[in-house]
Coordinates of C-alpha atoms in Angstrom, one line a residue:
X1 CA 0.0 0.0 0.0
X2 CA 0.9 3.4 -0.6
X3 CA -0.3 6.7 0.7
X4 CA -3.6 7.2 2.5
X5 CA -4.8 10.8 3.1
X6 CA -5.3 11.2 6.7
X7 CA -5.7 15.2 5.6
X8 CA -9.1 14.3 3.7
X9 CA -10.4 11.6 6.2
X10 CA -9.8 14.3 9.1
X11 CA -11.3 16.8 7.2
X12 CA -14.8 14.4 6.1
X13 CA -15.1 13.1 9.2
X14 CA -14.8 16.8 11.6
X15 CA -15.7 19.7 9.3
X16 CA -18.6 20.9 9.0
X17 CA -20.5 20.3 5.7
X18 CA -19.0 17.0 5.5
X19 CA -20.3 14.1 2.7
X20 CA -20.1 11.6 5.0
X21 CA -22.3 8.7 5.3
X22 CA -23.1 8.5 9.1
X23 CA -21.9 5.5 10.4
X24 CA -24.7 3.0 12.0
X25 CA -24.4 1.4 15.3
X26 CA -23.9 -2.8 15.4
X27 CA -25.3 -4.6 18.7
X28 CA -24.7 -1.5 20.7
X29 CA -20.8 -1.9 19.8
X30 CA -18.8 1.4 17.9
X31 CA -20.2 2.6 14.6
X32 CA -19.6 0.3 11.4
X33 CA -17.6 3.3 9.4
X34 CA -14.6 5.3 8.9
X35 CA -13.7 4.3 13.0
X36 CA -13.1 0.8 12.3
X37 CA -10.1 2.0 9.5
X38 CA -6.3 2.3 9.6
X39 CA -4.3 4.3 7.3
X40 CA -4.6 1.0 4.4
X41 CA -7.2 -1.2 6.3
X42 CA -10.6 -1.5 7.9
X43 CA -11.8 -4.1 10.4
X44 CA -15.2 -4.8 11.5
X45 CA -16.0 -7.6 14.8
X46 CA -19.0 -9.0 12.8
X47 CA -20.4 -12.7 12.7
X48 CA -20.7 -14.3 9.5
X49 CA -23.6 -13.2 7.3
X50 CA -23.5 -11.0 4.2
X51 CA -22.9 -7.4 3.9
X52 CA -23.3 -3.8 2.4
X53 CA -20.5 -1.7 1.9
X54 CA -20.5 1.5 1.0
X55 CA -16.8 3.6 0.6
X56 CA -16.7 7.0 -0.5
X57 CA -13.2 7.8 -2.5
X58 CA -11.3 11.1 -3.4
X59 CA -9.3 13.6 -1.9
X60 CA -7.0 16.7 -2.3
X61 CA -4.9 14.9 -4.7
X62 CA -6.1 12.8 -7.2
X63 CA -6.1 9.4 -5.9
X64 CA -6.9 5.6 -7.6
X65 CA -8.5 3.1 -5.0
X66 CA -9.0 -0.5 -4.9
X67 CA -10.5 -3.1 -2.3
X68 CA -9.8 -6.2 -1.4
X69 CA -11.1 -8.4 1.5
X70 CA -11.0 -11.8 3.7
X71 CA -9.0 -14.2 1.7
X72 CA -7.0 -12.1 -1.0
X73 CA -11.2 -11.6 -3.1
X74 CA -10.3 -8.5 -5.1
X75 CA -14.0 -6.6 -4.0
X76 CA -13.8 -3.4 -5.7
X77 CA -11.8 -2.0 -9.0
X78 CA -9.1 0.3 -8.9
X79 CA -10.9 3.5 -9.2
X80 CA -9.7 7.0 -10.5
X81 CA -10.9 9.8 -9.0
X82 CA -10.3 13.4 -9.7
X83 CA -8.6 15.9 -7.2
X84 CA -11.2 17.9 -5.0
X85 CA -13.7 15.2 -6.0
X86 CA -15.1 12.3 -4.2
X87 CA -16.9 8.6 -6.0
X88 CA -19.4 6.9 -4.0
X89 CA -18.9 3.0 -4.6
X90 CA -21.1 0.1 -3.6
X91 CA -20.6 -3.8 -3.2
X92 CA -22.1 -7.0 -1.2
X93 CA -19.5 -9.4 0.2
X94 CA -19.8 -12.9 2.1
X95 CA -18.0 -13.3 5.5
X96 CA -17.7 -17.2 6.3
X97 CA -15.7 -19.0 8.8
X98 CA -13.3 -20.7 7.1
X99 CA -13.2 -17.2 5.2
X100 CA -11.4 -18.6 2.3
X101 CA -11.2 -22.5 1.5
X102 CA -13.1 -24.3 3.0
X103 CA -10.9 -27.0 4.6
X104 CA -8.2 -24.4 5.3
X105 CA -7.8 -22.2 8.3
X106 CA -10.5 -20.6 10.1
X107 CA -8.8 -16.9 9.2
X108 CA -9.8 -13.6 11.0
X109 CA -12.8 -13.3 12.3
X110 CA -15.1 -10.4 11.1
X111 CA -15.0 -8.3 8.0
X112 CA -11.4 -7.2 7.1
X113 CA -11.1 -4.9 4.0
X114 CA -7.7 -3.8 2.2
X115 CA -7.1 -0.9 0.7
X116 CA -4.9 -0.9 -2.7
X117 CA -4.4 0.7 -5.5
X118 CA -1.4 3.5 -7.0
X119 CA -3.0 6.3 -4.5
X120 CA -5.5 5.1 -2.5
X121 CA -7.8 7.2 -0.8
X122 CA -10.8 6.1 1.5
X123 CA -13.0 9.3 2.4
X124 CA -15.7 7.7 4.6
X125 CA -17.3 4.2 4.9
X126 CA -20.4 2.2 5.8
X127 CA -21.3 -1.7 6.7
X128 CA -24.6 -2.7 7.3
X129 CA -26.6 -5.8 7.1
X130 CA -27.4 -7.1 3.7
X131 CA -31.3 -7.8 2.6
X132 CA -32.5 -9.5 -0.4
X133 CA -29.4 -10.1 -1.7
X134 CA -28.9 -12.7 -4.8
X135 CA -25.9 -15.5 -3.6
X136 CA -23.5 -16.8 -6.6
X137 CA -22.4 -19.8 -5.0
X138 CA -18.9 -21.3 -6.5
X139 CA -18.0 -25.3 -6.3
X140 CA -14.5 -25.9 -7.6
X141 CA -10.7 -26.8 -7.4
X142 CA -8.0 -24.7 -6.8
X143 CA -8.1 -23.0 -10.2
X144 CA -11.4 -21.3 -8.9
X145 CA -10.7 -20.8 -5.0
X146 CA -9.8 -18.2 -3.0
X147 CA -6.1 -18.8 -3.3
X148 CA -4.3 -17.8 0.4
X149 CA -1.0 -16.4 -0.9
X150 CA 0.6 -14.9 -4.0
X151 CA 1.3 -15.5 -6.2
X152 CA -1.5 -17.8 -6.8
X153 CA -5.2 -16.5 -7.3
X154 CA -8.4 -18.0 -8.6
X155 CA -10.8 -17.0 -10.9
X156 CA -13.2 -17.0 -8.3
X157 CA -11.5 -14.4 -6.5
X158 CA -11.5 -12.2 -8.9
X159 CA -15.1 -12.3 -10.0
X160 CA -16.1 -10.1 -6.6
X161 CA -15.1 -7.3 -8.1
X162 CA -17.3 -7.4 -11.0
X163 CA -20.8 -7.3 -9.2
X164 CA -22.2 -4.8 -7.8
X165 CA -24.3 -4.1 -4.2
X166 CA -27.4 -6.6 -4.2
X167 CA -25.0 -9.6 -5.4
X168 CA -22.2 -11.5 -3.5
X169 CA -19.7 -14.4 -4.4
X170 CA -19.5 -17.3 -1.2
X171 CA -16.7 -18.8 -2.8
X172 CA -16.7 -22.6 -1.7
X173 CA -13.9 -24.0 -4.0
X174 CA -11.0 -25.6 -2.3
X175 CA -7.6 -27.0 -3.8
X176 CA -7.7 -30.6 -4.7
X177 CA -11.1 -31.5 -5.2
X178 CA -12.3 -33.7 -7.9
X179 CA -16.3 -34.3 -8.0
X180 CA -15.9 -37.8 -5.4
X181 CA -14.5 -35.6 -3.0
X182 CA -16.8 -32.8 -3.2
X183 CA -19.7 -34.2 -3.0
X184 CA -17.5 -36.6 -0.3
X185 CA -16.6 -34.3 2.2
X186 CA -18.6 -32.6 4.7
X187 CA -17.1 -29.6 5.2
X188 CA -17.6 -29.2 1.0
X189 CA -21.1 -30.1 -0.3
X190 CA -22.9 -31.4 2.4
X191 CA -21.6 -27.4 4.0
X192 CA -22.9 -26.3 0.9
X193 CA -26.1 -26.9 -0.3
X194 CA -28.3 -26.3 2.6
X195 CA -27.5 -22.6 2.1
X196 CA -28.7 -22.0 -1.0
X197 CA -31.7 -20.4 -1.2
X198 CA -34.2 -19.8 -4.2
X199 CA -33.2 -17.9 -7.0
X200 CA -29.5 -18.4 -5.9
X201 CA -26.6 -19.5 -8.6
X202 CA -24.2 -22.7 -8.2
X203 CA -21.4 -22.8 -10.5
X204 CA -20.4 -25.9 -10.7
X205 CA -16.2 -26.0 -12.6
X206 CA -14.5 -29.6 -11.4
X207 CA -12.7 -31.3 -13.6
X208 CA -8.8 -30.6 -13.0
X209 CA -8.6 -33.5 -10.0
X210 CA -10.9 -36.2 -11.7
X211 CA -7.6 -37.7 -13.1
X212 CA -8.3 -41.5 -12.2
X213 CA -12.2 -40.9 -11.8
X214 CA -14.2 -43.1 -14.6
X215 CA -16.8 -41.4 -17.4
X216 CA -20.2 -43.2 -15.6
X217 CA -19.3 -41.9 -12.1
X218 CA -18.0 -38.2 -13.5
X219 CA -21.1 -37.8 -14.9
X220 CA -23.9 -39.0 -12.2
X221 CA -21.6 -37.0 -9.8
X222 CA -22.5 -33.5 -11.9
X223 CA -25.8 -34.7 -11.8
X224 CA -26.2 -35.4 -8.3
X225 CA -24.5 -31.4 -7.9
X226 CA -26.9 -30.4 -10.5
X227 CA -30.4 -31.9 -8.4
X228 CA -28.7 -31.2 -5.1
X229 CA -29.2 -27.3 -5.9
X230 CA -32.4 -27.6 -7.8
X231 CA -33.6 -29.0 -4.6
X232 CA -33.2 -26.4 -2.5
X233 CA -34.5 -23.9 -5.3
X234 CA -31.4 -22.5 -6.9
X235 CA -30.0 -22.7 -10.5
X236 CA -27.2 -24.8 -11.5
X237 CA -24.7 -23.3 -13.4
X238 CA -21.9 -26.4 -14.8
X239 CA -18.9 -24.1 -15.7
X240 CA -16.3 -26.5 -17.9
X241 CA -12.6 -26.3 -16.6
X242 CA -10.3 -23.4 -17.8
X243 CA -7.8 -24.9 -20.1
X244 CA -3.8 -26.2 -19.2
X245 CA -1.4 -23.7 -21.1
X246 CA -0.1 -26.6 -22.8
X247 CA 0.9 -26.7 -26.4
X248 CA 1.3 -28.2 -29.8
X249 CA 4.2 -27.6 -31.9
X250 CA 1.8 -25.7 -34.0
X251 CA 0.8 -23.0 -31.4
X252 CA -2.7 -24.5 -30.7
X253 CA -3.7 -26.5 -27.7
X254 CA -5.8 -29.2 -29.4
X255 CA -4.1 -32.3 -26.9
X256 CA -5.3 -34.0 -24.3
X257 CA -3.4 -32.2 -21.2
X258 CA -4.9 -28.7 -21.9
X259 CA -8.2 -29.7 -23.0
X260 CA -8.4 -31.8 -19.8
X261 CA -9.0 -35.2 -21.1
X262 CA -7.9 -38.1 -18.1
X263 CA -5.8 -41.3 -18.0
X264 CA -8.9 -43.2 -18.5
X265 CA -9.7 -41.1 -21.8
X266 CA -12.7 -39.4 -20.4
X267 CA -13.0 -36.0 -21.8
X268 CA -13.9 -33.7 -18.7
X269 CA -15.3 -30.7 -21.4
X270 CA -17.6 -32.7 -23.2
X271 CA -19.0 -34.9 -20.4
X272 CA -19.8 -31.2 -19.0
X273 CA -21.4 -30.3 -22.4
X274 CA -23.3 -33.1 -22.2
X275 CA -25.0 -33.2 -18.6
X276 CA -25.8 -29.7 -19.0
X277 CA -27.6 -30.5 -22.5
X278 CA -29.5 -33.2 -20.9
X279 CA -30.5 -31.6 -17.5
X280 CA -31.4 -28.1 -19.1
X281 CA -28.8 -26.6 -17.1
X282 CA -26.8 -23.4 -17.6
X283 CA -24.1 -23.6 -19.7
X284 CA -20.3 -21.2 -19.6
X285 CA -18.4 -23.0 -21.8
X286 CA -15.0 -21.8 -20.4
X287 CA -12.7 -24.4 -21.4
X288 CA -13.5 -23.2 -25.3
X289 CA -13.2 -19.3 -24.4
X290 CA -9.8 -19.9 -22.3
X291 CA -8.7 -21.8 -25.1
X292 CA -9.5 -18.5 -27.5
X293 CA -7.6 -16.5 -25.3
X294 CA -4.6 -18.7 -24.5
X295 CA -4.1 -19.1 -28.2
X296 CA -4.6 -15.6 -29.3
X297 CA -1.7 -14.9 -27.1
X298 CA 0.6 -17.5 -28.2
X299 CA 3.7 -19.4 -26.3
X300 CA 4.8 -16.1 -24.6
X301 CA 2.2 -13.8 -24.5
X302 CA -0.1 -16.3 -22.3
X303 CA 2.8 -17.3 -20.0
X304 CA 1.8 -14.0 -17.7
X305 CA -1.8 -15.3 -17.5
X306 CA -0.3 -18.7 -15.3
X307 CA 2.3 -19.2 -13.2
X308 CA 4.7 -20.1 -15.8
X309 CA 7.1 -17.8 -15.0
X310 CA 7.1 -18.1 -11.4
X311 CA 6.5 -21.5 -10.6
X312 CA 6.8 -23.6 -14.5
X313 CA 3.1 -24.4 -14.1
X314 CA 1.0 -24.0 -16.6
X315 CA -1.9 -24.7 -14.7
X316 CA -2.9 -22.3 -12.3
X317 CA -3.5 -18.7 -12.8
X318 CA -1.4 -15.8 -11.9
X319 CA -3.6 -12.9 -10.5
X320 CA -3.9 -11.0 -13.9
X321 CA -5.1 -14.6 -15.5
X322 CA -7.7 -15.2 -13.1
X323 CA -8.9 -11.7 -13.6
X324 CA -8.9 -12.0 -17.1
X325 CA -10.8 -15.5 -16.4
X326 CA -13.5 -13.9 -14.3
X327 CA -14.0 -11.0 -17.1
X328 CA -15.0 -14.6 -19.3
X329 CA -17.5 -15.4 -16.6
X330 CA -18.9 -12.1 -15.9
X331 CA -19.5 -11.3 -19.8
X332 CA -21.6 -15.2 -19.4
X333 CA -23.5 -14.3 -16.5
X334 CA -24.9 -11.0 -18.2
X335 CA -24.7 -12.9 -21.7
X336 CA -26.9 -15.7 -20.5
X337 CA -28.9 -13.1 -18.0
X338 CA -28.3 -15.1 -15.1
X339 CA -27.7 -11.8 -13.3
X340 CA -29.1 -8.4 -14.3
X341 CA -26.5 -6.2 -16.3
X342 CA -27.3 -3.7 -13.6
X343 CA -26.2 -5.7 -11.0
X344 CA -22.6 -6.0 -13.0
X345 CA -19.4 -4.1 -13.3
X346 CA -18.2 -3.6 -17.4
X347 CA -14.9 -2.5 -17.8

C-alpha cells in the first residue's frame, strides 16, 4: 500500500459540511464506518452473514483506489478519482468461517477490508446488514478458490469485483477436489447446499482433480451437484474447466493435457457439455473461451496469465489470468442473464 490521506479523512469526518455517510451502530458496539479503518485497512468484529459496503473515495490529490477483502477476493476496482472530488462506490461481500477455502484455516474473524491501488484514498465508509441479496455460490478446485498467498489466485477471486451491491460471491472451491471428493466431504457439499436459497446461482467447474475418476461416475456425480441445488430452489450453473497452457508444436492446444482429457480417456469438457444438455442446465463453456484466449496470445504472451514464469506451471492462474478468467465469466453471467446487467461491473 501506498499513501492514505489522513488530511481528507480528518477533514470528512470533523468539518462541517461533511459528505459523509453517518456511520450505523452494530449490537450496541462502535459505529460500522470510517472508525473501524487504519491508514490502508478497515476491520469490522461481525459474525458471518452477508454485507453492504458503501466507501466514499477522493481527496485533495487525485487518488486511484481498490479493495480487497477476507481471503485475498479483489472486492472493488481500482478507481480513479479526480482531485477535489469524491466517488461513491457500492458492493455486497460474504463473511464465512473458514473465510477462504473451506478445509483451510479458520482466518480472522469479522469483516477485514484492504485498501490498494497507486494512490488510494478512503474518504468515509459504511457496513450494514445485507437484505434481499442474490448469492452466486462457487463449487471448484484450486483453479477457482480463494487462493491464500501470491502469487497464486483463482478466478473465483477475482469475480467479486465485477458485481455490484445486491449480489455476492461465497466462494466454496478448495484446492484438490475432484467431484468424489466434493460431494464426499462434509465440510464441502454437504456445508454447501443447505445454504442455498431460491433464486440463488451454483457454478459448478470440477474437472482438473478427476484424473483417475471413470466417465459413468463423473457424470452422475454432476448430476447429483446439478439436483442437489435444484432441490433447494437455486439454478445450476456447470462451468467446464479453464484450459492447461499446454501446447502443440503448432501453437494450438488441441491435446489431451490442456483440454483436460484423463488417463482413462474421459473428456472432462464434453462430459460437462453433455450433462448440461440433458438436464437443461446453464451452460459457460470456459474451457472453449480460455482456449480462444490462451491461443490468441501464443507461447509467450499467455505465460503471464499462469504461473509459468514463477513456478513452471501451466496450470494455475497468476492474479492477472484469473482476472482476465473472471471477465470470461462475468460477460456469461450477463450474456446468459443469469444476473441483471445492472447488478454488473463492465470494464
Amino acid at each position: 500500500m501506498r499513501r492514505f490521506n489522513l488530511a481528507v479523512l480528518a477533514a470528512l469526518t470533523l468539518s462541517a459540511g461533511t459528505i459523509a455517510v453517518p456511520a450505523q451502530a452494530h449490537g450496541g458496539q462502535r459505529p460500522l464506518g470510517i472508525d473501524n479503518c487504519t491508514a490502508t485497512a478497515c476491520h469490522f468484529d461481525l459474525p458471518p452473514g452477508t454485507y453492504d459496503v458503501k466507501v466514499v473515495l477522493g481527496g485533495d490529490a487525485g487518488s486511484s483506489t481498490s479493495v480487497a477483502g477476507e481471503t485475498r477476493r479483489s472486492l472493488l476496482p481500482e478507481t480513479a478519482v479526480a482531485a477535489g472530488e469524491r466517488v461513491a462506490r457500492s458492493f455486497t461481500v460474504n463473511v464465512r468461517t473458514p473465510e477462504g477455502e473451506p478445509t483451510g484455516p479458520e482466518g480472522t474473524p469479522g469483516l477485514d477490508l484492504v485498501l490498494g491501488g497507486t494512490a488510494p484514498a478512503l474518504a468515509d465508509i459504511k457496513v450494514t446488514s445485507a437484505r434481499h441479496v442474490r448469492q452466486i455460490f462457487l463449487v471448484g478446485d484450486s483453479t477457482v478458490c480463494d487462493q491464500p498467498g501470491d502469487p497464486y489466485s483463482g478466478w473465483g477471486q477475482q469475480l467479486p469485483q465485477y458485481l455490484r451491491k445486491g449480489v455476492s460471491v461465497a466462494n466454496y472451491a478448495d484446492s484438490g477436489e475432484s467431484t468424489v471428493t466434493y460431494l464426499g466431504n462434509p465440510q464441502l457439499w454437504a456445508t454447501v447446499q443447505p445454504q442455498i436459497r431460491r433464486g440463488d446461482l451454483v457454478l459448478i467447474q470440477l474437472a482438473h482433480n478427476d484424473k483417475t475418476t471413470d466417465e459413468a461416475t463423473y457424470r452422475a456425480n454432476l448430476e447429483t451437484l446439478v439436483a442437489g441445488v435444484r432441490e433447494q430452489g437455486g439454478k445450476p450453473v456447470l462451468v467446464t474447466p479453464i484450459v492447461r497452457r499446454w501446447f502443440n508444436s503448432d501453437g494450438t492446444l488441441n491435446n489431451g493435457t490442456a483440454l483436460l482429457v484423463n488417463g482413462l480417456g474421459v473428456n472432462h469438457p464434453e462430459v460437462v457439455r453433455s450433462v448440461a444438455a440433458a438436464e437443461g442446465a446453464a451452460l459457460i463453456d470456459l474451457t472453449a473461451k480460455t482456449k480462444a484466449v490462451v491461443e490468441s496470445l501464443g507461447v509467450e504472451g499467455s505465460k503471464a496469465l499462469y504461473l509459468y514464469n514463477e513456478k513452471r506451471d501451466n496450470t494455475h492462474t497468476s492474479a492477472h489470468g484469473a482476472t482476465v478468467y473472471a471477465e470470461l465469466v462475468r460477460d456469461e453471467l450477463v450474456a446468459q442473464h443469469l444476473v441483471p446487467k445492472g447488478l454488473v461491473r463492465v470494464s
